[in-house]
mmCIF file of C-alpha atoms in Angstrom:
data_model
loop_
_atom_site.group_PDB
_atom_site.id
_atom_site.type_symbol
_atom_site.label_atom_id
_atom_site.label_comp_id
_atom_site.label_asym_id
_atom_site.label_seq_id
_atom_site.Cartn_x
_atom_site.Cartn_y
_atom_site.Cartn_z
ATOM 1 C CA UNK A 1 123.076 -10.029 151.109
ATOM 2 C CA UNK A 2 123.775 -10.587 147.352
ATOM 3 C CA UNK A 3 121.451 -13.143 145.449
ATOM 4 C CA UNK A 4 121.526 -13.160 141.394
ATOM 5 C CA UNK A 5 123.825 -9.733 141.434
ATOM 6 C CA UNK A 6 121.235 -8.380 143.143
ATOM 7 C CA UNK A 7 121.232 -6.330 146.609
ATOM 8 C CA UNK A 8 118.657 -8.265 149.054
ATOM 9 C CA UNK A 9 118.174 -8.712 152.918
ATOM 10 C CA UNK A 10 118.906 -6.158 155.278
ATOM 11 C CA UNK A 11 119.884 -2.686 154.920
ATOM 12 C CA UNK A 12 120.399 0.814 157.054
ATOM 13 C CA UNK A 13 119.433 4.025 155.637
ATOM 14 C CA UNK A 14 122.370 4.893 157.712
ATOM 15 C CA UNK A 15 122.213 8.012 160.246
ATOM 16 C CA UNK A 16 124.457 10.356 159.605
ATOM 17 C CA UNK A 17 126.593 11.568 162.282
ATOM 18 C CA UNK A 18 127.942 15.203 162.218
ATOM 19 C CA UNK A 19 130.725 17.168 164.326
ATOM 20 C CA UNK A 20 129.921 20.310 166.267
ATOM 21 C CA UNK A 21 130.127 22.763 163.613
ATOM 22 C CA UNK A 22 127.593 20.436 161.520
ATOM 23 C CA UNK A 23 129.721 19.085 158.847
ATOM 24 C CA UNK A 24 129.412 15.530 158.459
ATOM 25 C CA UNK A 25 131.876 12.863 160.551
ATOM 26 C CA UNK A 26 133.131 10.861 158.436
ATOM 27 C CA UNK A 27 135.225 8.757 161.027
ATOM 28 C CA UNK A 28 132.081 8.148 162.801
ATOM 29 C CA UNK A 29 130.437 7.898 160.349
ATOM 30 C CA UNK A 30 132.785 4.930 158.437
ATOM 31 C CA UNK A 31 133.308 2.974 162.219
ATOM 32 C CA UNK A 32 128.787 2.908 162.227
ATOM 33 C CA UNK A 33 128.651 1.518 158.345
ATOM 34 C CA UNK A 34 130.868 -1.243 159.503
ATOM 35 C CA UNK A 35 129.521 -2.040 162.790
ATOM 36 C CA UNK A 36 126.282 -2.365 160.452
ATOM 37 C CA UNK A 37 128.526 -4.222 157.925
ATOM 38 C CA UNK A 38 129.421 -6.855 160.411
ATOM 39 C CA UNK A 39 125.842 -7.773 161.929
ATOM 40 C CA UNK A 40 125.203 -8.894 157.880
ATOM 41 C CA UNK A 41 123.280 -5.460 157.483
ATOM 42 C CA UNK A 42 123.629 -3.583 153.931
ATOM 43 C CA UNK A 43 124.097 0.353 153.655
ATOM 44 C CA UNK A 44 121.179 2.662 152.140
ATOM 45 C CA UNK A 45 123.672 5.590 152.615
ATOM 46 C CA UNK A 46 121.695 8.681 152.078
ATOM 47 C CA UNK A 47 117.970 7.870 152.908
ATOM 48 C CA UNK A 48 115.715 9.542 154.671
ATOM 49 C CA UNK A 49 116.941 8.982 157.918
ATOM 50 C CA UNK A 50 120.292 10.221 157.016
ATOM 51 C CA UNK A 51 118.942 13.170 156.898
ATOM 52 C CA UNK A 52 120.398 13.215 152.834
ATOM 53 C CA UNK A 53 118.049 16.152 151.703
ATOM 54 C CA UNK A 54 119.826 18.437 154.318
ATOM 55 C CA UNK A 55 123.407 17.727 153.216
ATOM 56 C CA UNK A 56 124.448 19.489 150.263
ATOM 57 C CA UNK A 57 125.349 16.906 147.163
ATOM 58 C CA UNK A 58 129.009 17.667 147.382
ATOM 59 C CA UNK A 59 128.966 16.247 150.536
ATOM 60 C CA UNK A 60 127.092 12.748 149.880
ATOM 61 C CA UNK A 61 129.830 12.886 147.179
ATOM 62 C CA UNK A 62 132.469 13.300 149.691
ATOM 63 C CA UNK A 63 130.834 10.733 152.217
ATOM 64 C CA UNK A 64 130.519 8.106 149.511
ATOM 65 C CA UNK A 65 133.886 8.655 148.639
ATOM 66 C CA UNK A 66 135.563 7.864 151.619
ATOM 67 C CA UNK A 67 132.892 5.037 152.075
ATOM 68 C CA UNK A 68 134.859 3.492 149.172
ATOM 69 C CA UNK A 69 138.650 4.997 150.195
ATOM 70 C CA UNK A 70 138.056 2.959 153.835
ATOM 71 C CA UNK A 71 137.847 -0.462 152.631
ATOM 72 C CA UNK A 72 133.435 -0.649 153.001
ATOM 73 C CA UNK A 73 132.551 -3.318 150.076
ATOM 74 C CA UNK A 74 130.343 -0.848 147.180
ATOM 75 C CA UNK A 75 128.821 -3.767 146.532
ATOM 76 C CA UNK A 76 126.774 -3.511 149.478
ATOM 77 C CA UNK A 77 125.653 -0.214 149.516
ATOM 78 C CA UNK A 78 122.216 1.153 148.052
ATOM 79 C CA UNK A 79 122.848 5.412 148.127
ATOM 80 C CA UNK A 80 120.358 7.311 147.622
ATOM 81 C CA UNK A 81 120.872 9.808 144.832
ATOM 82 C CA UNK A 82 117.283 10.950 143.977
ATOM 83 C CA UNK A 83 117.290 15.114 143.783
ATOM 84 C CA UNK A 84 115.253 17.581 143.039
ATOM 85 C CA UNK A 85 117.478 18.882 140.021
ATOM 86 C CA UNK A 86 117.720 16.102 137.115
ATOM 87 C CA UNK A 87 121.713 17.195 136.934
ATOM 88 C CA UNK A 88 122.665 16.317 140.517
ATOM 89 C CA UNK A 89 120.975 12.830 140.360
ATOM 90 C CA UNK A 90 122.762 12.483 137.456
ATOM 91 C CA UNK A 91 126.460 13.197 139.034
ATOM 92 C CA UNK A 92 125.593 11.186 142.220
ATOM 93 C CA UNK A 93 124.361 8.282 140.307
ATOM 94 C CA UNK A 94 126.994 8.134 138.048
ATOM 95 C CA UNK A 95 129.307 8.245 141.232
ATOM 96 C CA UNK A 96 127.821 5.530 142.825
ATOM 97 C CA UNK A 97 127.754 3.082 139.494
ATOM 98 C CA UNK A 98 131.497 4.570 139.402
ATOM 99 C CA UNK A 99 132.076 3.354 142.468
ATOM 100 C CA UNK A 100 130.863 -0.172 142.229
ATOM 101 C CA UNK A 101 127.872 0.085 144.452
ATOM 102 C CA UNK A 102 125.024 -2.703 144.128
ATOM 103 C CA UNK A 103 122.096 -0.097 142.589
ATOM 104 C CA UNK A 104 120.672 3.662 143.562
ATOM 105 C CA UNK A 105 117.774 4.618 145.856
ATOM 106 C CA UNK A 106 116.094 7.444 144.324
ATOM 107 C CA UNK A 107 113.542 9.345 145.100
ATOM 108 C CA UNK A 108 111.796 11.595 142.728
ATOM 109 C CA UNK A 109 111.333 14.683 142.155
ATOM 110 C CA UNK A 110 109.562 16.515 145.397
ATOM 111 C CA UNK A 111 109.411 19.484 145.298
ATOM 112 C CA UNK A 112 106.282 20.340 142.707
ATOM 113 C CA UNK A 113 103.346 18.316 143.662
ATOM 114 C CA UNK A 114 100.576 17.224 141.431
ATOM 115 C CA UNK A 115 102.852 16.163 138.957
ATOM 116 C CA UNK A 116 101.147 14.195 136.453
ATOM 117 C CA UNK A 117 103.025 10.674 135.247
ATOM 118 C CA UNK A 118 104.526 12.408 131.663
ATOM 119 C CA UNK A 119 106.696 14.283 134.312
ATOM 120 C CA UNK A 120 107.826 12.193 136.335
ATOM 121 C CA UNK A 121 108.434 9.786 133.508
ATOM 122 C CA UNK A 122 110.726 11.924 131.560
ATOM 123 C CA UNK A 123 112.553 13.237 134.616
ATOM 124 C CA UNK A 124 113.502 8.987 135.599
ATOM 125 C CA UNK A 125 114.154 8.815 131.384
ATOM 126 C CA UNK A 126 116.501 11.670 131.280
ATOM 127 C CA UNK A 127 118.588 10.223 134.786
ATOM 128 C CA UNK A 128 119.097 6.847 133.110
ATOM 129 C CA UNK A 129 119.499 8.358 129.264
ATOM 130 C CA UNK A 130 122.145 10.438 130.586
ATOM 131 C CA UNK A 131 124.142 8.107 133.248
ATOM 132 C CA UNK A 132 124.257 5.913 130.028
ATOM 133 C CA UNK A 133 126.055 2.779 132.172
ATOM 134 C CA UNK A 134 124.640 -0.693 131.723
ATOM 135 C CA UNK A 135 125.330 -1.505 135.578
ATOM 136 C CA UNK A 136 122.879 1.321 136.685
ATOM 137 C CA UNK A 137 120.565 -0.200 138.922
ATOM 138 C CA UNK A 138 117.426 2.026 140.374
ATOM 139 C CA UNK A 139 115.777 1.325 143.272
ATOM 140 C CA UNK A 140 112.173 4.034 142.876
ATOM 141 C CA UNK A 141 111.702 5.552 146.301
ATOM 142 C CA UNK A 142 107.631 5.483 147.269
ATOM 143 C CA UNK A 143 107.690 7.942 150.382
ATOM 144 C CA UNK A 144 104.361 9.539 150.340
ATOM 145 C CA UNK A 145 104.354 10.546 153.692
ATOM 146 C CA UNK A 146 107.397 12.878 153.283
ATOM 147 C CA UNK A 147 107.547 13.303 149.791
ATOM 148 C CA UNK A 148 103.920 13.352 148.876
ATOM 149 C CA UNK A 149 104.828 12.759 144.816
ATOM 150 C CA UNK A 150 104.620 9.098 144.777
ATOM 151 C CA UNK A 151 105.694 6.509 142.685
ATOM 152 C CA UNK A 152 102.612 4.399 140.418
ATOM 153 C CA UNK A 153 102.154 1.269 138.958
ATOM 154 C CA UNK A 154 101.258 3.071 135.691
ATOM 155 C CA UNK A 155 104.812 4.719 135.700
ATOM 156 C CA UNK A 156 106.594 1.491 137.059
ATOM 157 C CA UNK A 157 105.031 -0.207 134.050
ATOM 158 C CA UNK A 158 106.296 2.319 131.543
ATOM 159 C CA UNK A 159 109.804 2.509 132.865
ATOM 160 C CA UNK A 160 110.229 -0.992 133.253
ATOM 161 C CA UNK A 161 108.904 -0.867 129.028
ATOM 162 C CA UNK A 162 111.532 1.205 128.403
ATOM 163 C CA UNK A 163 114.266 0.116 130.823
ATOM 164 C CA UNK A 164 113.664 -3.239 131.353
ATOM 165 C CA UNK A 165 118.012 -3.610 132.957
ATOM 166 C CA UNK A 166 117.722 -0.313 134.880
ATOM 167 C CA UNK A 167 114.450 -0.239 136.622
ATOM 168 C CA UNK A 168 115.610 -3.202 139.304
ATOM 169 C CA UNK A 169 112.896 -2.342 142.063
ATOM 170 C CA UNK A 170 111.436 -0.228 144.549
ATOM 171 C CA UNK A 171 110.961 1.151 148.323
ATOM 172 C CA UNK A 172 108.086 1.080 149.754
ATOM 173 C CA UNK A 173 107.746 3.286 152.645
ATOM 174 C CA UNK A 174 103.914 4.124 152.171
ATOM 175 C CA UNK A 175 103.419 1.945 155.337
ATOM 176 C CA UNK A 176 99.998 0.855 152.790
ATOM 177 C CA UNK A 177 100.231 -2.876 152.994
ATOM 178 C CA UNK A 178 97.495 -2.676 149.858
ATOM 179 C CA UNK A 179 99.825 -0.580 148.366
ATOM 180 C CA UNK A 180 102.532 -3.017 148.717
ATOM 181 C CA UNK A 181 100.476 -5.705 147.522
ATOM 182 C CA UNK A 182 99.495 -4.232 144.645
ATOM 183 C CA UNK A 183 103.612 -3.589 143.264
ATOM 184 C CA UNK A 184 103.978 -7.549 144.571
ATOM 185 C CA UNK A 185 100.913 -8.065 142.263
ATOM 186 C CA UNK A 186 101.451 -6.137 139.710
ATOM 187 C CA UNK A 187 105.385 -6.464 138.983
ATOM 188 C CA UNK A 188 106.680 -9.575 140.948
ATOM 189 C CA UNK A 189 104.047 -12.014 140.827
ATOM 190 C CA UNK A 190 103.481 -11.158 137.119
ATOM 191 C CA UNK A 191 106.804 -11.273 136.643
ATOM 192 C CA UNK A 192 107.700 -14.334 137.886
ATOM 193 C CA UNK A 193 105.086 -15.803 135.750
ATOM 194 C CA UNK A 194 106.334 -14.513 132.823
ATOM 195 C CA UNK A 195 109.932 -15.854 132.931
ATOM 196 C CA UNK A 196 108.409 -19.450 134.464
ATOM 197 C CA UNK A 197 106.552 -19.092 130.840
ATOM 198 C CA UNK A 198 109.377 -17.894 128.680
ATOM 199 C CA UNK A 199 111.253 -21.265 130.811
ATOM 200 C CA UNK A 200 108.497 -23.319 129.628
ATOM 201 C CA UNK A 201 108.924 -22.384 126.047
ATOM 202 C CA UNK A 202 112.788 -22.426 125.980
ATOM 203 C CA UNK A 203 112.504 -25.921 127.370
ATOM 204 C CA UNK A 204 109.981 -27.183 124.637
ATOM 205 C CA UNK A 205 111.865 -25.759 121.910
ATOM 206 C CA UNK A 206 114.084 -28.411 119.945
ATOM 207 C CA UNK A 207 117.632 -27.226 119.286
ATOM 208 C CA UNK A 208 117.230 -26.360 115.703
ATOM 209 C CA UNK A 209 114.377 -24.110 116.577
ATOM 210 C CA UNK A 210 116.440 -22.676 119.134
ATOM 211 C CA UNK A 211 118.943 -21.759 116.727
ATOM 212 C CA UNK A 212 116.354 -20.378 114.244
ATOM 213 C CA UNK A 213 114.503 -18.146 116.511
ATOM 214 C CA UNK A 214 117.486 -16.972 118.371
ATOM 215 C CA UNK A 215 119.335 -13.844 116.973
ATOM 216 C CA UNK A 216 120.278 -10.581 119.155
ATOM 217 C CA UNK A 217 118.799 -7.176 118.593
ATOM 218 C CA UNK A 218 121.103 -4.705 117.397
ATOM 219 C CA UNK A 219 121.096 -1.279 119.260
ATOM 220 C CA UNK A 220 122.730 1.579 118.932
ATOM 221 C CA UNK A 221 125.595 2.543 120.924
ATOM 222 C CA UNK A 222 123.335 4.769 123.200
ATOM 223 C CA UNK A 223 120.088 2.307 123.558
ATOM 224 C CA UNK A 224 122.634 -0.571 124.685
ATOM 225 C CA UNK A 225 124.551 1.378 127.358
ATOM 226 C CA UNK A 226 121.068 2.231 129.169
ATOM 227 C CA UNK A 227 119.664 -1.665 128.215
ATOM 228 C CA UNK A 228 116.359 0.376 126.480
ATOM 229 C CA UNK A 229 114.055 -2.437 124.997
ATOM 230 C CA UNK A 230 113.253 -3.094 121.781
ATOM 231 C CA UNK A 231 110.828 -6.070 120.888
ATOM 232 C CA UNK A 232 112.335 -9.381 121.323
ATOM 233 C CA UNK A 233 114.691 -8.419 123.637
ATOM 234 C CA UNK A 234 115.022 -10.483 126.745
ATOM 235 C CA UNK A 235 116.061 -8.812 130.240
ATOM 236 C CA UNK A 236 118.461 -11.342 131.782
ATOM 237 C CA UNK A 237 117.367 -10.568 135.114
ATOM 238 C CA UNK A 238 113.508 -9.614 134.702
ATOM 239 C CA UNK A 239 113.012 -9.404 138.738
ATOM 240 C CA UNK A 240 111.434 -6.187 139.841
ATOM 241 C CA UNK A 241 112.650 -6.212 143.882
ATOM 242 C CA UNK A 242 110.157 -4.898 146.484
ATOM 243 C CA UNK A 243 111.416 -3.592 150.033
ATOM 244 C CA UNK A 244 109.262 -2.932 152.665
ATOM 245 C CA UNK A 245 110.186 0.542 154.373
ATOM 246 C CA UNK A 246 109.498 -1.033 157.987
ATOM 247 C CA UNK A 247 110.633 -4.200 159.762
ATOM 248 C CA UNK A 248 107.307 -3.855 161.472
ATOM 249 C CA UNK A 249 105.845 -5.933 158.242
ATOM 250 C CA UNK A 250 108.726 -7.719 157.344
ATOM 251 C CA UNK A 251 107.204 -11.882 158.247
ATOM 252 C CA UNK A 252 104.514 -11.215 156.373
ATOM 253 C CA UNK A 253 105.529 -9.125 153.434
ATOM 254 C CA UNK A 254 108.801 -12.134 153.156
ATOM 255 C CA UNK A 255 105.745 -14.179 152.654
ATOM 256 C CA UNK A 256 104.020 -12.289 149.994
ATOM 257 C CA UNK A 257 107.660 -11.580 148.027
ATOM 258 C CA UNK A 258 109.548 -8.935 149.247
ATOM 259 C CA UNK A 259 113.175 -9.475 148.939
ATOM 260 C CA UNK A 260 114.113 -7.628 152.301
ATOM 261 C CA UNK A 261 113.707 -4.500 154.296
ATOM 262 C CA UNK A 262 115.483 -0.860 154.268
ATOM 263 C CA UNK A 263 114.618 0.213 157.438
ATOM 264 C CA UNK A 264 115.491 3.265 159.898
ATOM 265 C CA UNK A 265 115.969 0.965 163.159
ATOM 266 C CA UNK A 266 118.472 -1.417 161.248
ATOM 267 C CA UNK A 267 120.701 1.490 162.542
ATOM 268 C CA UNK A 268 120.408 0.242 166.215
ATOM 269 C CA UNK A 269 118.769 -3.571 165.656
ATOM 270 C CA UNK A 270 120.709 -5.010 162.660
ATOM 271 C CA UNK A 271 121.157 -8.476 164.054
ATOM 272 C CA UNK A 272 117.794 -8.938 165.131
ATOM 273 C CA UNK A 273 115.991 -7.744 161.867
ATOM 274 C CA UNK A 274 118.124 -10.125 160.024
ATOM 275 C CA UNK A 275 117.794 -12.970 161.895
ATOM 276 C CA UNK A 276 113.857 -12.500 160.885
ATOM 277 C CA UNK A 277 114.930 -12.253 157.275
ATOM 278 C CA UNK A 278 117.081 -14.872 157.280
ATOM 279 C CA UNK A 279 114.869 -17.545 159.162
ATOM 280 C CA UNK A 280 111.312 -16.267 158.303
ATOM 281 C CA UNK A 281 110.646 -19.796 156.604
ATOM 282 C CA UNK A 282 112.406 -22.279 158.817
ATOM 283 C CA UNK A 283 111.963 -20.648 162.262
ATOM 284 C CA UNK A 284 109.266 -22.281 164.634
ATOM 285 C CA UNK A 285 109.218 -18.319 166.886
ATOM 286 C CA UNK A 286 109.050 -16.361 163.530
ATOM 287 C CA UNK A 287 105.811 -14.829 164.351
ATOM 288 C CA UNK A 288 107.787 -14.045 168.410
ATOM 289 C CA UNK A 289 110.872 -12.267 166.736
ATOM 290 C CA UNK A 290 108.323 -10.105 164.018
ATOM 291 C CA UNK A 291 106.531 -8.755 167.884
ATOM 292 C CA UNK A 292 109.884 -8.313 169.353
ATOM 293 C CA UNK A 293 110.968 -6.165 166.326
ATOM 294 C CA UNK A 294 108.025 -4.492 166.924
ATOM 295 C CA UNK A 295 108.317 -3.342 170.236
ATOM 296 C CA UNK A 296 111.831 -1.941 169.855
ATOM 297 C CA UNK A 297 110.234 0.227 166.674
ATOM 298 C CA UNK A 298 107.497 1.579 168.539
ATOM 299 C CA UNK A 299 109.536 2.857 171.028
ATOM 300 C CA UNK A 300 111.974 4.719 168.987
ATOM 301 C CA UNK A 301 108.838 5.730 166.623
ATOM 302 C CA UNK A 302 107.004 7.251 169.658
ATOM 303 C CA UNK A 303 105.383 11.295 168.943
ATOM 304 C CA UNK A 304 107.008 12.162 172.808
ATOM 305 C CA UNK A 305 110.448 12.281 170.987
ATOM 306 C CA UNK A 306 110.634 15.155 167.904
ATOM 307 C CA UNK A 307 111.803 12.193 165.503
ATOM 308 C CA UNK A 308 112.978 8.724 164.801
ATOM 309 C CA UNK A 309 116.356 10.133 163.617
ATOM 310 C CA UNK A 310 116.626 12.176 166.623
ATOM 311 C CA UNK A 311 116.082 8.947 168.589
ATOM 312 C CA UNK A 312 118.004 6.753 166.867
ATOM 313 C CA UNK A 313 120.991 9.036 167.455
ATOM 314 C CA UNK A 314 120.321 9.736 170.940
ATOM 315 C CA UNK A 315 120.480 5.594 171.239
ATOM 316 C CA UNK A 316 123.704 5.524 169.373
ATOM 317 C CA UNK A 317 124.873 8.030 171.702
ATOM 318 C CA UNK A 318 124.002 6.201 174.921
ATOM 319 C CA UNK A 319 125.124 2.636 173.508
ATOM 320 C CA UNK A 320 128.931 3.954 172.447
ATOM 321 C CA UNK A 321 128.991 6.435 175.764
ATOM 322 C CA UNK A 322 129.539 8.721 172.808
ATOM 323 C CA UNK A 323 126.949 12.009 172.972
ATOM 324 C CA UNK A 324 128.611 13.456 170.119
ATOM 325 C CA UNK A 325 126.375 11.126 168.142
ATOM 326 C CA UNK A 326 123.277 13.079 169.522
ATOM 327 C CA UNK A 327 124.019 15.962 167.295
ATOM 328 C CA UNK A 328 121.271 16.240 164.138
ATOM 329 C CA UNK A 329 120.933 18.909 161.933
ATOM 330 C CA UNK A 330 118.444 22.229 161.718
ATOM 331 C CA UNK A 331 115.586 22.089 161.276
ATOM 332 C CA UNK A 332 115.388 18.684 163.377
ATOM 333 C CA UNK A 333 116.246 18.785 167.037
ATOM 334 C CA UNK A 334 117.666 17.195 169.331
ATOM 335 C CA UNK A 335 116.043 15.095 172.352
ATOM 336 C CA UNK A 336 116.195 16.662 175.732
ATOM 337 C CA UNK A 337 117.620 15.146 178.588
ATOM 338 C CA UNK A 338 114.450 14.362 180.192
ATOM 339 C CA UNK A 339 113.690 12.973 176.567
ATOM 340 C CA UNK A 340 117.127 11.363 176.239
ATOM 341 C CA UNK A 341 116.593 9.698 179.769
ATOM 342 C CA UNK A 342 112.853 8.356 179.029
ATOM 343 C CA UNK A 343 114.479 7.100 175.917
ATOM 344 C CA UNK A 344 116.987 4.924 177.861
ATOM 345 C CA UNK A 345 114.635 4.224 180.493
ATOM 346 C CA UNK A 346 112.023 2.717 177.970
ATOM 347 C CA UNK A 347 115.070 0.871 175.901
ATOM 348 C CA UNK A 348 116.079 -0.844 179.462
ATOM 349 C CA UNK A 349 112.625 -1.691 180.440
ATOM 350 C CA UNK A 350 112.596 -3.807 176.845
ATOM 351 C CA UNK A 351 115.883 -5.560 177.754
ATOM 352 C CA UNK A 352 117.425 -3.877 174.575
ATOM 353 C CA UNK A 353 120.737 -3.751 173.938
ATOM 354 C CA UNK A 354 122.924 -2.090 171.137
ATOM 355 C CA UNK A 355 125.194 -5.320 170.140
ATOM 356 C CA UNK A 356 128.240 -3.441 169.786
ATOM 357 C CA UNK A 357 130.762 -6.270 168.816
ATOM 358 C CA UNK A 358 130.078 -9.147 166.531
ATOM 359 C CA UNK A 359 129.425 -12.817 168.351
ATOM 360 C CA UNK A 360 131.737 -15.246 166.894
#
């Protein structure tokens, strides 16, 4: 799941599973992060499919907390912490550097459309100006679907400029392959074959010439908690990571350079999805398990149910014999039971199973 101090593979933007009066479970809610935990699946706590935008941000707060209070490793968890208001991204964010966790998936701003770049620019600027912690790690969220404000190459390019440490990589949930391709294109690719140069260099160098054309920028206080770049400075890292936003192209964006998926049926099909990360090089039925995957996504993405979060939880609910877990939040809805039974039928007739305890 780690490579490089870096959050890669496999991870849930877990569901989030609420009581009767609507306020979150968090016992449920704990027992599903580590069932996820323990089929090698990392948590996106607070994506889209958590339904985050309809809990209030004391509650993520109070979720995450007791994430971290219960044992769950922050070190595996990508929350999502993008608001509307700059001030609340701020206090989640700094919560979740707080707390250890491996980087932040934030969306931006959604609420105003046609926004031009400037905006969004200063609005990512002020988040990581005023978290001020040199472990921040931001994961943009490109939703367009949902969000419609988008994230660019143009502003990816001018935040990575100025924030070479902070800016670590993206979502994309555009469900564009082009659009994917051009972020792998643009930002890994390019990347890659800048440090491979820079390696090049280093290694042609001859120790005195080293030690003449090494020194360390000074920053102030301020520039150095944030890891702003000044010229000559050299990001340690330098890796911009791209996740796909479905499993649906996860063999063939693994081949292009993705480092993994964050996707909304990891909730129910963790093991499978990263098996297929795991063995997308070596396996001789890669191409087999990417149609599999497939076929268990289109059934839970199908237009007869009201949404894939409704689904998912209505799965949940049949797999633990548990139909509190059905329960979503205003203004989604829940299946009915004639939706709830062609759900199960069409999950049986696809030989899927929920793996509810971990093979040895």
């Amino acid at each position: 799941m780690i490579q490089s101090g870096r959050i890669r593979g496999v991870l849930a933007p877990v569901v989030t599973p609420f009581k009767a009066d609507l306020a979150p479970d968090s016992q449920r809610f704990i027992a599903h992060c580590k069932w996820l935990l323990s089929h090698n699946c990392g948590l996106a706590v607070f994506g889209t499919n958590s339904e985050a935008n309809s809990l209030s941000m004391e509650e993520r707060a109070m979720l995450l907390d007791e994430l971290v209070a219960a044992g769950i490793d922050p070190s595996r968890m990508m929350p999502g912490t993008g608001c509307c208001s700059i001030m609340e991204t701020v206090k989640l964010t700094k919560q979740a550097v707080g707390n250890g966790c491996a980087g932040v998936l934030m969306l931006p701003p959604f609420y105003y459309k046609d926004v031009n770049e400037e905006g969004l620019y200063r609005y990512f600027s002020e988040v990581v100006q005023r978290v001020g912690d040199a472990r921040l790690k931001i994961y943009l969220y490109h939703i367009p679907p949902v969000a419609v404000v988008g994230i660019t190459t143009g502003l990816v390019e001018r935040l990575l400029a100025a924030y070479p440490n902070a800016i670590a990589g993206m979502k994309d949930s555009s469900g564009d392959w082009n659009n994917t391709r051009m972020f792998l294109d643009a930002f890994v690719r390019a990347g890659q074959a800048n440090r491979d140069r820079h390696e090049t260099i280093s290694k042609s160098q001859t120790p005195s010439s080293k030690s003449q054309g090494s020194f360390k920028i000074q920053h102030s206080k301020g520039e150095a908690a944030f890891g702003a770049r000044r010229g000559g400075d050299v990001d340690n890292d330098g890796s911009f990571d791209v996740f796909v936003g479905s499993e649906s192209f996860l063999l063939a964006n693994m081949r292009s350079g993705v480092v993994g998926t964050i996707s909304a049926t990891a909730n129910v099909n963790p093991a499978a999805i990263h098996k297929l990360y795991r063995d997308w090089d070596t396996a001789n039925d890669a191409d087999q398990q990417q149609s599999k995957l497939n076929v268990v996504r289109e059934v839970f993405s199908s237009r007869k149910f009201p949404s894939m979060i409704a689904a998912l939880k209505q799965a949940i609910a049949i797999y633990t014999d548990d139909p509190a877990w059905a329960k979503v939040r205003p203004p989604l809805v829940e299946l009915t039971g004639e939706q709830a039974r062609t759900l199960a039928a069409e999950l049986k007739a696809i030989s899927f199973e929920m793996e509810l305890k971990r093979k040895n």
